[in-house]
Each structure stands twice: as C-alpha cells, then as structure tokens.
C-alpha cells in the first residue's frame, strides 16, 4: 500500500504541465484528483518516477458555451459537472452520470479529464461522452489537437493521448431536451457498474456500454440496428456484438452479456426508441 | 473454523446450539456439530455469534414447512409457539435451557400490524398475477436468542475459561455527585448514558451528576467486558444492586441523624423522609458529605458512602422478536432491493429506548448485509479474493430503507431490573427474514432456497435454472 518513490512537480498552468511532461518524458504522469492513479500506485500497478501535479491549475476548471456545444475544462470535478447549470440544461445525460459516480467525497476530488485519460472500461464518464459523441482537446508540445472520443480509447487503460499531452477540454454537443437514459447496474450505490448503458437520442442515437470489454465501448450494433428501424427489443439483442466482458465476483461474462441486453433495452425505451 | 482457533472459535456454534428449536414447542432435540480446521482465515464471534445461524436454520425450516403443509408463514409459527404463543415465565425447553420469559403471539401480531402484512400480501398477489418484472417477497423471522452472558456455572459447561459475572461500585461523593465504576467496557454502546439513568432512577439524583468510570484496569480492575448482549443484564444489574446497598447504608445514617427508626423512613426523589413528618427530611446527596466527615455516624459504622456488587446472574436472558422484510426481486436481472423492514423486538424492560433503537438499527443492517452483500470469497488455494472494502461489500445508508421499529415488553425473570439485551437482536432476526423474503418472491418459480448473499448473479442464475428445468 506504499507507492514506489517518485518526484513531485507542481504545475501552475496547462503550459507548465505540458513543459514538465516534455522534460520528464514518459516516466511522468499527470496527477489531478488522484482517484484512479493513486490507488494504482499504492498497489504498485503503476510506478511513475515523476508526478506532475495539476490539481492547483486554475484555468482548466470552467464550463463555457461554445454555441452548438459546451466546452468543459478538464479539471472540473464530477461534482461540478453534475451541478453546473449549463450542463444540467444542455447535456443532462452527462450531469446525471457525473452525479452517479462513487460517493460525494469521490465526486469532489475526481476530475472529468482524469477519468477520460485513465480510460477505465468500468468508469461512467467515458460511456457518457461516447454516447454524446464528445470531442476531447489535448495540449502537447506542438500545440492543441482535437480527438473525437469515439477514437480516443484504444485498449485496456490505453488511449490516443500521447505521453506528452494533457487533456485540457472536453467539448460536448448540446442535446437539450433530447431523450436520454443511463442504466447503471451495481450492488451498492458507491460501486463501479457491473454493467452500464448510456444512450442519447439526439436525431441520431448514441449508445455506449460500461464494463463490457477491455475499453469503454460504443454499442455500434445497437446504433446500426436502431438506424435500420429495429425496435428497442430487437436492437438490444445486438448489445453484445463486439463485447468481451470480464468475469469476476460480481458476475461472469454470460451474466454481463445478459445484463447488457436487458439494460440496453431499458435505455432505448427510455431514450424514446419504440 | 479456519487455520487456528481464535478467542471462542469453537464456542460460537455451541452458543447457538441451544436455539435451533427457536420459539417453537419441540419435544425432542439433539445437536451435534463438527469443527474443521482449514487453510482459511480463522472465524470468531461476530455480532450474534451462533444465534444468527440457529435462527436462520429454524426460521428457514419453518417457511419450508409452511409451504409443505399449505399454511401461511405466520400461521405455521403461531401454531407452534412455546406456551401456545401466550405469556410464560421460566419455561424449560427441549434443549434443557429454561427460557426466562416470553409472549410470542402478541409480538408477532404487532409486527404483522406494523407492516400492514395483509396489504403486502395483496400487493404481492397483484404483481404475481400481472407477471411484473419486480416481484414482491415478504419474509418473516420470529427469533429467540440467548444473551446476558452468563451464569458462571453455565460457562464452565462450555469450557469458557472465564466467569460470567460483572462488577459495579457506586460512590456517593462528598460533593453530592455520584461516581460509578463499572466492569463493562463500552466502546460506543452508550453505557455512560444508560448507567447514569439507572443510578439517577435508583438514587433520585440528576443523571448529569453521575460520572461513569470504565475501561481502565487501574480504575475498574474487576470486570469481564461488553459482549454477548450482556452489559445491561449483568453489569447494569450489578450497578442497580450496588445503588440499593448505598441506599441501605444511607438510610441508617439518615435515621441516625433524623433520630428516627430506619424502617420509618421513606426514600423518594432522592431524599429520606420520616413517614408522617414531611419536615424531617434529608437528601441522599447530603449524606455523602456526612459519611465523608464521619462526624455524626451511627456507632461502629465505617465512614464513606461507597458500595460494590458482583452480580453472577442465575440464568441467561432470552429476548425475542418478530421481523418482517419486504424485498423486490427484479426477475430480469436478479437484483434484490430491500424495500422496507419492520422489526418488533422484546428485550424486556428498557432503560434508554433511543439507545435500544440504535442497537436494533445497526444489528439489522449487519444481518441484512450478510443476506445481500457481505461474504469472504476464496480461491481454490485459499487466497481471499476480496480482501479490501472495495470488494467486501459493506452496505451504506444508501442501500438501506428507513426501518420501522416497534417493541413489546416482557420483563426478564433473570434479574431484578427485568432487562434482557438487545445488542445482537438485529443480526439474529434479519438474515433469515431477508432470505425468507427472497425465497417468497421466487416461490412462483419453484425456488425454495437461496444461498447467502443473494447476489444479483446468484438470484438470476437460480431463476434461469428453474426456468430451464421447467421447460426441459
């Protein structure tokens, strides 16, 4: 439970953070809320030699109106995301999902950018952003670039974000009053989802799955089925296409596949798919 | 038992052994239990220690029996209660134990009324008829437990290695305040509050004027501890008896100073008064100073007003109660939600009802946790698979409904306060009530048993198995 030794570098701005990453290379990790990284370090599943603390960066915690989208600073905590009036009004799925993470202590420390960069397939926020079709802005030594969230997650705890890049902003399309649904199945309120489904029906349908494979997943088969006119029940049967769910104390892969179908059907119905 | 013995590892099943006939009139009874050493973490006493297992066994069996003979779970219990469900005292049971007191049928009636049992049944019938995904389950448990450990001779029979007495000392200080030394060692059970109330009631002083000293062998060398729901029924009783001795001695001082016969003194509201002469009176708080200065005591009386009692109870206490768990089982996923929980407990006379409720609340949650969430899981090599609070699922307030409590009062005959014990009652009643409710919800599938904890995966698998078996 004791992390390996590391050097702590404090960054006061996004620019300083990117510079620190450039200086220390891929031995460095960014520390924001620490709710994913610190447990990994305590179990020595991660042992970065340099931590770049961006917890004190002031200019990455905002919610701006970008016209057709909301621009959300990466250091917004889950509590901020769940309660920001602009997000509640224009991206209600995201606000709702952020309010379901862990417990109040977790929600006041964990950050939106941290959750994305960690890329945990069992986390809620990546699924919400996949369903919403969000875009992530990352800052690197050569400036900023945009990555669609649907191209972001590449493998187990692996993303398209470079070791020298920092998630600075998340751009979330406004969905207004479009119907949406979030189905989180767990045994206790504070736990990760055993399986979860996020759906938003904003002209086209976005559906994503939590904890159904090595990375956050889009339920592409379901989206295609609905686009082709399938009913909620029929489309839900495609929920397990391309999934590779884990087996653990909470259930085996077969059970997770079953849950994915049940929860997807509920999500589709709630999101207005007949 | 695990890899080695802890404090009372083999004693846990023995403590429960006397209770496998529960609250029922069973003429013959035998008990055998094999203990096995394994390569797993050792087991030891946990809230309820042996009694939850016993109540689980008999209360699950009663539901199976009810189904087998086609009567309701309330009716099967009512028909089989000791003493016909009526009030009794000092009743010898098949296990040779003498139950101090009981009055089971009215207690069950109170729980059924509290839960609106008939309405629950009607709602259950509606959902069954409609084929609702969320089926309702209603589970009963009418438990009896053994606590107030214990008569020291009885502990000898269990190779216990310690006595079952408890010690108390009461000092009336020269200041008029009262200092109490108790051998019970509270770590959150509220003895400071309850013991002060006992002393205040006995001596007629303000509870705020009572200081309770405990948990330091330099201060309270005599005592055996807080466990086995024994503190009030043994330690609290010792304290009340020591208070009686203080009053007895104070009466002699008061009689001496008021120039009256001790038998002519009334003691009420903290003062001795000569019968028929209301102006001839002295408060007991003042007698602490008189005993301290010793200027004017009866001939031969030792100075100071301080008495102690070691109480070794003649019998255990046998609290009982009726719990009703209401669960919703989502048949498409196996998820079990505890919708409501009703408990009517009878722990004899109560000293502090708020503390009693707190004990019942906590106990219920711990028992429900066993039924729905908590378990130590091991792999084939004996490695614990869930050794952290991340995977060992202790429930929080978010998982629990607001419990509705009621009480009946049947005083114990095992001690002069008529008190029993309530620290473990919740765990002893709740695991069986919840699993009975889960099985009740699943009975249309022909499911009659459910291993604890009733995880969603386990419940869903049982439904699948039942359906596949039915279609095969």
XYZ file of C-alpha atoms in Angstrom:
746
model
C 0.000 0.000 0.000
C 3.053 2.254 -0.153
C 3.778 3.745 -3.609
C 7.223 3.494 -5.131
C 9.310 6.664 -4.666
C 8.516 9.490 -7.050
C 9.378 13.114 -7.605
C 6.562 15.644 -7.352
C 6.480 18.573 -9.780
C 3.837 21.229 -9.304
C 2.394 22.849 -12.425
C 0.519 26.126 -12.107
C -0.835 26.214 -15.648
C -1.537 23.916 -18.570
C 1.554 25.292 -20.287
C 3.746 24.445 -17.295
C 2.233 20.969 -17.144
C 2.988 20.280 -20.802
C 6.524 21.599 -20.331
C 7.032 19.289 -17.352
C 5.808 16.330 -19.395
C 8.233 17.247 -22.170
C 11.083 17.470 -19.679
C 10.466 14.160 -17.922
C 9.239 12.057 -20.839
C 7.067 9.001 -20.390
C 8.309 8.420 -16.835
C 5.981 11.244 -15.818
C 2.274 11.058 -15.032
C -0.224 13.845 -14.508
C -1.903 13.963 -11.119
C -5.309 15.651 -10.952
C -7.882 14.262 -8.468
C -5.748 11.180 -7.980
C -8.703 8.847 -7.577
C -7.537 6.427 -10.231
C -3.776 6.974 -10.292
C -3.070 6.935 -6.555
C -4.737 3.529 -5.930
C -2.769 2.080 -8.851
C 0.435 3.482 -7.359
C -0.411 2.162 -3.903
C -0.811 -1.329 -5.321
C 2.324 -0.688 -7.409
C 0.437 -1.383 -10.596
C 1.816 1.967 -11.665
C 5.175 3.406 -10.612
C 5.786 6.721 -12.369
C 9.026 8.329 -11.216
C 7.635 11.848 -11.675
C 4.181 13.126 -10.812
C 3.134 16.432 -12.349
C 0.527 17.823 -10.005
C -2.049 19.848 -11.931
C -4.511 19.971 -9.034
C -3.713 23.648 -8.472
C -4.132 24.731 -12.089
C -6.828 27.374 -12.074
C -7.505 27.833 -15.793
C -8.800 24.316 -16.558
C -11.942 24.443 -14.469
C -14.744 26.077 -16.436
C -17.927 25.475 -18.384
C -18.227 27.686 -21.491
C -20.949 27.944 -24.079
C -19.472 27.084 -27.477
C -22.634 27.600 -29.491
C -23.611 24.080 -30.545
C -21.546 22.548 -27.777
C -20.377 23.035 -24.207
C -16.670 23.457 -23.584
C -15.829 21.931 -20.227
C -12.442 22.374 -18.585
C -10.714 19.080 -17.881
C -10.198 19.812 -14.188
C -13.914 20.139 -13.475
C -14.741 17.686 -10.728
C -17.581 15.213 -11.054
C -19.478 17.307 -8.520
C -19.066 20.402 -10.695
C -20.091 18.527 -13.830
C -23.171 17.142 -12.102
C -24.319 20.506 -10.806
C -23.234 23.070 -13.447
C -26.467 24.632 -14.663
C -25.329 24.780 -18.295
C -24.529 21.054 -18.290
C -27.758 20.180 -16.489
C -29.693 22.154 -19.119
C -27.806 21.309 -22.306
C -26.182 17.916 -21.657
C -28.381 16.398 -18.934
C -27.049 12.886 -19.520
C -23.519 14.000 -18.624
C -24.665 15.829 -15.497
C -26.695 12.830 -14.369
C -23.878 10.363 -14.977
C -21.350 12.500 -13.098
C -23.723 12.507 -10.130
C -23.771 8.695 -10.020
C -20.013 8.211 -9.606
C -18.756 6.785 -6.301
C -19.768 8.846 -3.322
C -19.684 12.586 -2.531
C -16.029 12.508 -1.475
C -15.029 10.895 -4.759
C -17.158 13.298 -6.755
C -15.465 16.277 -5.136
C -11.950 15.051 -5.984
C -12.199 13.112 -9.234
C -11.999 15.134 -12.469
C -13.540 14.822 -15.910
C -10.178 14.937 -17.667
C -8.678 12.404 -15.292
C -11.458 9.937 -15.913
C -11.044 10.260 -19.683
C -7.266 9.954 -19.602
C -7.457 6.896 -17.339
C -9.782 5.193 -19.841
C -11.181 2.663 -17.389
C -13.778 0.472 -19.121
C -15.729 0.350 -15.840
C -15.946 4.129 -15.483
C -19.147 6.005 -16.151
C -17.951 9.241 -17.762
C -16.241 7.719 -20.822
C -19.511 5.949 -21.634
C -21.492 9.160 -21.302
C -19.079 11.000 -23.604
C -19.158 8.170 -26.156
C -22.945 8.273 -26.273
C -22.882 12.040 -26.598
C -20.219 11.998 -29.336
C -17.972 14.399 -27.470
C -14.582 15.653 -28.556
C -11.508 15.904 -26.370
C -8.944 18.675 -26.689
C -5.392 17.751 -25.753
C -2.445 20.125 -25.384
C 1.021 18.961 -26.332
C 4.447 20.396 -27.111
C 3.256 21.250 -30.639
C 0.014 22.897 -29.569
C -3.508 21.618 -29.293
C -5.382 18.981 -31.219
C -8.857 17.531 -31.092
C -9.637 13.829 -30.689
C -13.183 12.541 -31.120
C -13.978 10.482 -28.001
C -15.021 7.639 -30.258
C -11.390 7.409 -31.426
C -9.868 8.007 -28.024
C -9.946 4.640 -26.268
C -7.540 2.179 -27.830
C -7.149 -0.647 -25.310
C -7.167 -1.576 -21.634
C -6.329 1.702 -19.844
C -4.834 2.904 -23.131
C -5.843 5.998 -25.086
C -4.800 8.013 -28.114
C -3.485 10.696 -25.778
C 0.284 10.963 -26.071
C 2.555 10.639 -23.039
C 3.499 14.283 -23.596
C -0.086 15.510 -23.875
C -2.574 16.910 -21.396
C -6.369 16.719 -21.662
C -7.397 20.355 -21.417
C -11.020 20.483 -22.520
C -13.989 18.335 -23.392
C -16.479 19.549 -25.997
C -19.908 18.088 -25.539
C -22.628 18.581 -28.169
C -25.701 20.196 -26.702
C -28.569 17.750 -26.631
C -31.099 19.992 -24.936
C -34.316 18.128 -24.300
C -33.423 15.132 -26.460
C -34.355 11.927 -24.617
C -31.534 10.064 -22.930
C -31.021 7.235 -20.474
C -28.368 5.985 -18.118
C -28.664 2.460 -16.750
C -26.092 1.661 -14.085
C -26.347 -1.785 -12.571
C -24.430 -2.286 -9.351
C -24.882 -3.785 -5.895
C -24.128 -0.680 -3.875
C -24.617 2.934 -4.859
C -20.907 3.727 -4.466
C -19.608 0.870 -6.611
C -18.496 0.744 -10.226
C -21.127 -0.537 -12.588
C -21.242 -4.299 -13.054
C -22.654 -3.298 -16.412
C -23.904 0.095 -17.518
C -25.503 1.576 -20.605
C -25.680 5.206 -21.689
C -27.948 6.335 -24.525
C -28.899 9.671 -26.002
C -31.309 10.138 -28.876
C -30.482 13.483 -30.449
C -31.570 12.986 -34.036
C -29.259 10.020 -34.291
C -28.849 7.543 -31.479
C -25.681 7.153 -29.426
C -25.336 4.086 -27.212
C -22.356 3.000 -25.155
C -21.515 0.221 -22.707
C -19.714 0.209 -19.368
C -17.563 -2.707 -18.229
C -18.304 -4.884 -21.236
C -14.778 -5.185 -22.576
C -11.204 -4.011 -22.170
C -12.103 -0.407 -23.017
C -15.126 1.896 -22.990
C -17.305 0.663 -25.825
C -19.757 2.074 -28.333
C -22.680 -0.299 -28.894
C -22.263 0.014 -32.649
C -24.509 -2.930 -33.418
C -27.332 -1.375 -31.429
C -26.881 2.019 -33.057
C -26.940 0.440 -36.513
C -29.990 -1.677 -35.704
C -31.956 1.318 -34.498
C -30.836 3.344 -37.512
C -32.163 0.497 -39.637
C -35.538 0.732 -37.967
C -35.268 -2.074 -35.396
C -37.410 -1.995 -32.244
C -35.820 -1.447 -28.867
C -36.129 -5.120 -28.037
C -34.607 -6.277 -31.322
C -31.849 -3.689 -31.265
C -30.951 -4.612 -27.685
C -30.114 -8.139 -28.776
C -27.176 -6.613 -30.649
C -25.786 -5.103 -27.448
C -23.212 -7.856 -27.011
C -21.742 -7.567 -30.517
C -18.041 -6.894 -30.225
C -18.007 -7.119 -26.446
C -15.619 -9.124 -24.301
C -16.970 -8.771 -20.778
C -14.886 -9.753 -17.760
C -15.806 -12.427 -15.216
C -15.358 -11.527 -11.575
C -17.020 -11.810 -8.157
C -19.983 -9.781 -9.369
C -20.804 -11.992 -12.292
C -19.451 -13.993 -15.199
C -19.333 -12.950 -18.839
C -22.614 -14.685 -19.655
C -24.405 -12.750 -16.924
C -22.861 -9.484 -18.090
C -23.977 -10.181 -21.646
C -27.485 -10.780 -20.362
C -27.403 -7.573 -18.314
C -26.136 -5.628 -21.322
C -29.142 -6.735 -23.355
C -31.651 -6.046 -20.567
C -30.187 -2.657 -19.702
C -29.841 -1.662 -23.351
C -33.495 -2.383 -23.997
C -34.424 -0.238 -20.993
C -32.107 2.523 -22.113
C -33.511 2.511 -25.639
C -37.076 2.641 -24.374
C -36.239 5.471 -22.036
C -34.442 7.288 -24.863
C -37.549 7.137 -26.985
C -36.831 4.152 -29.233
C -40.098 2.295 -29.747
C -13.011 -22.818 11.931
C -10.129 -21.599 9.813
C -6.445 -22.235 10.238
C -6.286 -21.838 14.014
C -8.532 -21.036 16.957
C -9.333 -17.501 17.936
C -10.844 -16.443 21.270
C -14.014 -18.529 21.137
C -13.949 -20.073 17.658
C -15.380 -23.454 18.702
C -17.670 -21.805 21.241
C -19.678 -19.949 18.617
C -21.708 -22.943 17.404
C -22.115 -24.125 20.995
C -23.711 -20.836 21.963
C -26.159 -21.258 19.116
C -26.703 -24.951 19.736
C -29.432 -24.389 22.302
C -31.548 -22.322 19.958
C -32.126 -24.499 16.930
C -35.693 -25.151 18.082
C -36.299 -21.412 18.164
C -39.517 -20.144 19.682
C -41.296 -23.419 18.988
C -42.662 -26.213 21.120
C -40.388 -29.050 20.029
C -40.468 -32.074 22.328
C -37.145 -33.653 21.387
C -33.891 -32.077 20.429
C -30.340 -33.146 19.744
C -27.353 -31.213 18.469
C -24.042 -32.223 17.012
C -21.502 -30.093 15.269
C -18.168 -30.934 13.658
C -15.466 -28.283 13.608
C -12.962 -28.399 10.761
C -9.593 -26.763 10.512
C -8.990 -25.313 7.064
C -6.361 -23.121 5.441
C -8.640 -20.085 5.569
C -8.858 -17.058 7.838
C -9.976 -18.114 11.336
C -13.526 -17.406 12.405
C -14.600 -15.933 15.710
C -17.544 -14.327 17.420
C -19.302 -11.731 15.294
C -22.455 -9.868 16.316
C -24.898 -12.633 17.221
C -22.237 -15.356 17.464
C -24.037 -18.654 16.859
C -27.566 -17.388 17.286
C -27.991 -15.961 13.745
C -27.068 -19.403 12.399
C -29.623 -21.067 14.664
C -32.432 -18.653 13.887
C -31.578 -18.857 10.191
C -31.872 -22.654 10.248
C -35.138 -22.896 12.159
C -36.763 -19.890 10.514
C -35.921 -21.105 7.008
C -37.220 -24.529 8.026
C -40.477 -23.034 9.280
C -41.094 -21.409 5.903
C -40.379 -24.672 4.098
C -42.737 -26.419 6.493
C -45.420 -23.817 5.884
C -45.136 -24.364 2.133
C -45.177 -28.129 2.568
C -48.359 -28.183 4.626
C -50.019 -25.299 2.827
C -50.441 -22.702 5.544
C -49.082 -19.194 5.745
C -45.701 -18.480 7.306
C -47.398 -16.502 10.068
C -49.834 -19.296 10.816
C -47.210 -22.074 10.965
C -45.341 -20.041 13.540
C -48.376 -19.180 15.582
C -49.456 -22.818 15.770
C -46.093 -23.966 17.065
C -45.102 -21.295 19.565
C -43.979 -22.315 23.036
C -46.763 -21.969 25.588
C -49.229 -21.697 22.732
C -47.908 -18.236 21.988
C -49.099 -16.942 25.367
C -47.156 -15.397 28.208
C -44.858 -17.683 30.194
C -42.128 -17.492 32.787
C -39.233 -19.856 33.473
C -40.181 -22.434 30.883
C -37.906 -25.442 30.395
C -37.283 -26.196 26.722
C -36.153 -29.332 24.905
C -32.552 -28.136 24.880
C -32.715 -28.113 28.744
C -32.473 -24.349 28.869
C -35.056 -22.515 30.940
C -36.391 -19.527 28.973
C -36.859 -16.656 31.400
C -39.981 -15.188 29.857
C -41.852 -14.937 26.600
C -45.084 -13.868 24.988
C -44.668 -14.634 21.338
C -48.050 -14.372 19.622
C -48.756 -10.747 20.594
C -45.266 -9.831 19.421
C -45.922 -11.407 16.012
C -49.296 -9.681 15.838
C -47.607 -6.339 16.468
C -45.105 -6.925 13.657
C -47.803 -8.007 11.209
C -49.837 -4.916 12.076
C -46.817 -2.619 11.789
C -46.007 -3.968 8.333
C -49.597 -3.955 7.051
C -48.945 -7.596 6.292
C -52.272 -8.212 4.579
C -51.772 -5.269 2.241
C -48.296 -6.525 1.398
C -49.754 -9.920 0.559
C -52.358 -8.307 -1.660
C -49.695 -6.274 -3.491
C -47.650 -9.425 -3.924
C -50.653 -11.215 -5.428
C -51.262 -8.314 -7.812
C -47.699 -8.376 -9.062
C -47.721 -12.135 -9.480
C -50.893 -12.026 -11.486
C -49.562 -9.212 -13.659
C -46.289 -11.045 -14.258
C -44.451 -7.955 -13.039
C -40.681 -7.934 -13.589
C -40.356 -6.793 -9.995
C -41.811 -9.480 -7.774
C -42.514 -8.760 -4.133
C -41.207 -11.007 -1.365
C -42.304 -10.875 2.251
C -40.146 -12.650 4.811
C -40.870 -13.389 8.441
C -38.490 -14.283 11.201
C -39.651 -14.825 14.760
C -36.461 -15.355 16.680
C -35.464 -16.030 20.233
C -31.904 -15.570 21.366
C -29.776 -16.266 24.387
C -27.844 -13.429 25.925
C -26.951 -11.793 29.190
C -23.842 -13.983 29.393
C -23.880 -15.541 31.795
C -24.250 -17.755 34.795
C -20.618 -18.624 35.509
C -21.502 -22.264 36.110
C -23.127 -22.466 32.699
C -19.969 -21.075 31.118
C -17.999 -23.822 32.842
C -20.012 -26.303 30.787
C -18.784 -24.572 27.634
C -15.110 -24.692 28.736
C -15.301 -20.956 28.634
C -12.258 -20.104 30.737
C -13.861 -17.119 32.456
C -16.783 -16.327 34.678
C -19.913 -14.533 33.606
C -20.304 -12.068 36.468
C -19.984 -8.333 36.293
C -18.899 -5.826 38.898
C -20.059 -2.355 39.861
C -19.056 0.161 42.512
C -21.041 3.261 43.493
C -19.519 6.194 45.381
C -21.634 8.970 46.831
C -19.041 11.752 46.831
C -18.776 14.478 49.495
C -19.794 16.928 46.781
C -23.163 15.242 46.391
C -22.239 13.879 42.997
C -22.086 10.181 42.240
C -19.149 8.287 40.812
C -19.727 4.862 39.326
C -17.110 2.271 38.408
C -18.318 -0.399 36.011
C -16.561 -3.508 34.749
C -18.451 -3.351 31.494
C -16.243 -1.614 28.940
C -18.343 0.371 26.494
C -16.891 1.230 23.111
C -19.904 3.020 21.717
C -22.810 1.207 23.359
C -23.752 4.207 25.476
C -23.185 2.797 28.962
C -22.256 6.243 30.236
C -25.797 7.318 29.385
C -27.729 4.210 30.404
C -25.761 3.625 33.598
C -26.299 7.247 34.618
C -30.011 6.753 34.095
C -30.042 3.635 36.284
C -28.218 5.487 39.053
C -30.437 8.543 38.688
C -33.508 6.362 38.923
C -32.244 4.442 41.928
C -30.722 7.326 43.909
C -33.021 10.131 42.800
C -30.163 12.289 41.552
C -29.736 14.160 38.284
C -28.194 11.908 35.578
C -25.799 14.775 34.836
C -24.433 14.385 38.390
C -23.336 10.800 37.688
C -19.865 10.048 36.339
C -19.303 6.585 34.873
C -15.703 5.315 35.043
C -14.725 2.338 32.923
C -12.301 0.635 30.567
C -9.128 1.143 32.595
C -7.933 -1.683 34.807
C -6.298 0.868 37.094
C -9.759 2.327 37.697
C -12.037 -0.671 37.232
C -9.987 -3.795 37.914
C -12.984 -6.101 38.171
C -14.966 -6.738 35.061
C -15.364 -9.047 32.106
C -16.394 -6.830 29.223
C -19.007 -5.866 26.743
C -20.105 -8.787 24.604
C -22.920 -11.292 24.288
C -25.568 -8.593 24.822
C -24.703 -8.802 28.496
C -23.785 -5.334 29.651
C -27.164 -4.181 30.887
C -28.464 -7.573 32.009
C -25.323 -8.251 34.086
C -23.295 -5.041 34.514
C -26.279 -2.720 34.647
C -27.982 -5.000 37.143
C -24.831 -5.118 39.297
C -24.906 -1.338 39.286
C -28.543 -1.152 40.311
C -27.857 -3.606 43.145
C -24.895 -1.539 44.316
C -27.181 1.517 44.320
C -29.600 -0.423 46.540
C -26.774 -1.071 49.000
C -25.860 2.627 49.000
C -29.476 3.474 49.807
C -29.471 0.872 52.599
C -26.404 2.388 54.255
C -27.589 5.948 53.673
C -30.877 5.023 55.328
C -29.019 4.112 58.526
C -27.167 7.450 58.512
C -30.360 9.362 57.784
C -32.229 7.541 60.548
C -29.400 8.285 62.979
C -29.328 11.976 62.142
C -33.114 12.394 61.973
C -33.431 10.396 65.218
C -35.885 8.003 63.629
C -36.229 4.287 63.174
C -34.747 3.254 59.761
C -37.965 1.435 58.974
C -39.909 4.651 59.449
C -38.026 6.395 56.649
C -39.373 6.728 53.149
C -36.884 7.122 50.307
C -38.282 9.010 47.334
C -36.997 11.610 44.867
C -33.517 11.397 46.327
C -34.444 12.134 49.931
C -35.194 10.233 53.129
C -38.252 11.477 54.975
C -39.775 10.348 58.233
C -43.201 8.920 57.491
C -45.840 11.396 58.619
C -43.307 14.174 59.259
C -42.551 15.790 55.886
C -40.329 18.438 57.515
C -37.974 15.773 58.853
C -36.058 15.031 55.658
C -32.501 14.773 54.326
C -31.339 14.362 50.707
C -29.077 11.416 49.935
C -26.683 13.804 48.173
C -26.029 15.460 51.555
C -25.390 12.124 53.211
C -22.311 11.646 51.022
C -20.726 14.562 52.873
C -21.917 13.263 56.252
C -20.387 9.849 55.530
C -17.157 11.532 54.424
C -16.691 13.746 57.502
C -17.908 10.902 59.705
C -18.707 13.413 62.417
C -22.100 12.014 63.181
C -22.455 8.393 62.082
C -24.154 5.506 63.877
C -21.895 3.667 66.322
C -19.465 1.350 64.601
C -20.316 2.426 61.028
C -17.448 2.697 58.555
C -17.031 6.190 57.091
C -17.781 6.955 53.418
C -20.772 6.009 51.296
C -19.463 3.519 48.800
C -20.806 0.078 47.927
C -19.981 -2.595 45.411
C -21.688 -5.657 43.996
C -20.521 -8.510 41.846
C -23.556 -9.978 40.106
C -23.490 -13.501 38.733
C -26.842 -13.988 37.017
C -28.842 -17.121 37.904
C -29.932 -17.564 34.286
C -29.442 -16.170 30.811
C -31.936 -13.785 29.267
C -33.951 -14.736 26.189
C -35.032 -11.741 24.117
C -37.276 -12.411 21.171
C -38.864 -10.578 18.308
C -40.675 -10.678 15.001
C -39.108 -9.195 11.900
C -40.738 -8.620 8.517
C -38.517 -7.978 5.489
C -40.043 -6.737 2.247
C -37.924 -7.188 -0.862
C -38.370 -6.519 -4.520
C -36.681 -9.049 -6.774
C -36.132 -7.864 -10.328
C -36.516 -11.139 -12.159
C -34.868 -9.929 -15.376
C -31.599 -9.133 -13.591
C -31.746 -10.899 -10.210
C -31.332 -7.640 -8.369
C -32.780 -7.679 -4.844
C -33.848 -4.424 -3.274
C -34.851 -4.231 0.349
C -37.972 -2.081 0.155
C -38.861 -1.966 3.807
C -38.011 -3.569 7.098
C -40.236 -3.909 10.137
C -38.987 -5.162 13.485
C -40.832 -5.633 16.743
C -38.343 -6.674 19.388
C -38.860 -7.588 23.015
C -35.808 -7.055 25.181
C -37.715 -6.852 28.461
C -37.675 -3.562 30.297
C -35.785 -0.778 28.518
C -33.546 1.785 30.188
C -32.941 4.101 27.226
C -35.295 3.484 24.276
C -33.220 5.632 21.910
C -30.141 3.500 22.529
C -32.256 0.374 22.101
C -33.424 1.623 18.702
C -29.870 2.412 17.680
C -28.760 -1.093 18.578
C -31.633 -2.606 16.593
C -30.903 -0.418 13.566
C -27.240 -1.369 13.483
C -27.930 -5.029 14.087
C -30.474 -5.220 11.301
C -28.080 -3.646 8.810
C -25.358 -6.131 9.721
C -27.724 -9.063 9.255
C -29.125 -7.710 6.003
C -25.531 -7.235 4.873
C -24.887 -10.945 5.340
C -28.047 -11.792 3.436
C -27.451 -9.494 0.475
C -23.868 -8.256 0.286
C -21.086 -9.496 2.506
C -19.074 -12.675 2.067
C -15.442 -13.668 2.236
C -14.607 -15.300 -1.089
C -11.619 -17.614 -1.525
C -9.995 -19.253 -4.487
C -9.041 -22.935 -4.570
C -5.699 -22.202 -2.940
C -7.270 -20.390 -0.019
C -6.432 -16.894 -1.167
C -9.025 -14.344 -0.187
C -10.405 -12.853 -3.381
C -11.994 -9.787 -1.806
C -9.637 -8.583 0.914
C -10.488 -4.878 0.672
C -13.520 -2.729 1.329
C -13.722 -2.274 -2.423
C -14.833 -5.872 -2.918
C -16.111 -6.825 0.533
C -19.427 -5.072 0.264
C -20.391 -3.384 3.498
C -23.650 -1.579 2.839
C -24.105 2.115 3.411
C -27.182 4.151 4.250
C -27.814 4.425 0.502
C -28.675 0.708 0.363
C -30.983 0.623 3.365
C -34.611 1.655 3.657
C -35.746 3.510 6.749
C -36.516 0.758 9.222
C -39.762 0.807 11.166
C -39.466 -0.435 14.725
C -41.870 -1.457 17.422
C -41.487 -3.087 20.806
C -43.311 -5.321 23.221
C -42.172 -5.597 26.824
C -41.955 -8.911 28.638
C -39.735 -8.464 31.700
C -36.981 -10.988 32.334
C -37.058 -13.136 35.459
C -33.266 -13.485 35.383
C -32.532 -10.192 37.096
C -34.226 -7.623 39.317
C -34.367 -4.995 36.561
C -36.316 -7.317 34.269
C -33.957 -6.411 31.431
C -32.663 -8.684 28.688
C -30.279 -7.466 25.990
C -30.585 -6.027 22.509
C -27.111 -5.535 21.081
C -27.309 -8.511 18.751
C -31.054 -8.956 18.221
C -30.991 -7.229 14.836
C -28.486 -9.616 13.262
C -30.238 -12.607 14.789
C -33.543 -11.731 13.160
C -32.657 -10.078 9.892
C -30.672 -12.512 7.748
C -33.426 -15.119 7.947
C -36.157 -12.546 7.342
C -34.449 -11.262 4.197
C -33.707 -14.676 2.705
C -37.244 -15.826 3.538
C -38.445 -12.759 1.631
C -36.222 -13.510 -1.365
C -37.429 -17.121 -1.449
C -41.007 -15.918 -1.060
C -40.630 -13.643 -4.070
C -39.184 -16.503 -6.112
C -41.641 -19.171 -4.970
C -43.662 -18.959 -8.240
C -40.540 -20.334 -9.923
C -40.441 -23.274 -7.528
C -37.316 -21.844 -5.896
C -37.201 -22.827 -2.226
C -33.694 -21.886 -1.137
C -31.125 -19.197 -1.732
C -27.539 -19.165 -0.584
C -26.290 -16.016 1.153
C -25.502 -13.471 -0.003
C -28.345 -13.282 -2.510
C -26.274 -11.528 -5.170
C -27.942 -10.487 -8.422
C -25.900 -13.049 -10.335
C -26.878 -15.820 -7.921
C -30.569 -14.913 -7.940
C -30.660 -14.569 -11.723
C -28.874 -17.911 -12.139
C -31.409 -19.591 -9.856
C -34.256 -18.185 -11.938
C -32.593 -19.366 -15.164
C -32.059 -22.808 -13.699
C -35.654 -23.021 -12.524
C -36.974 -21.937 -15.906
C -34.710 -24.259 -17.864
C -35.592 -27.106 -15.535
C -39.278 -26.363 -16.023
C -39.004 -26.288 -19.812
C -36.784 -29.387 -20.010
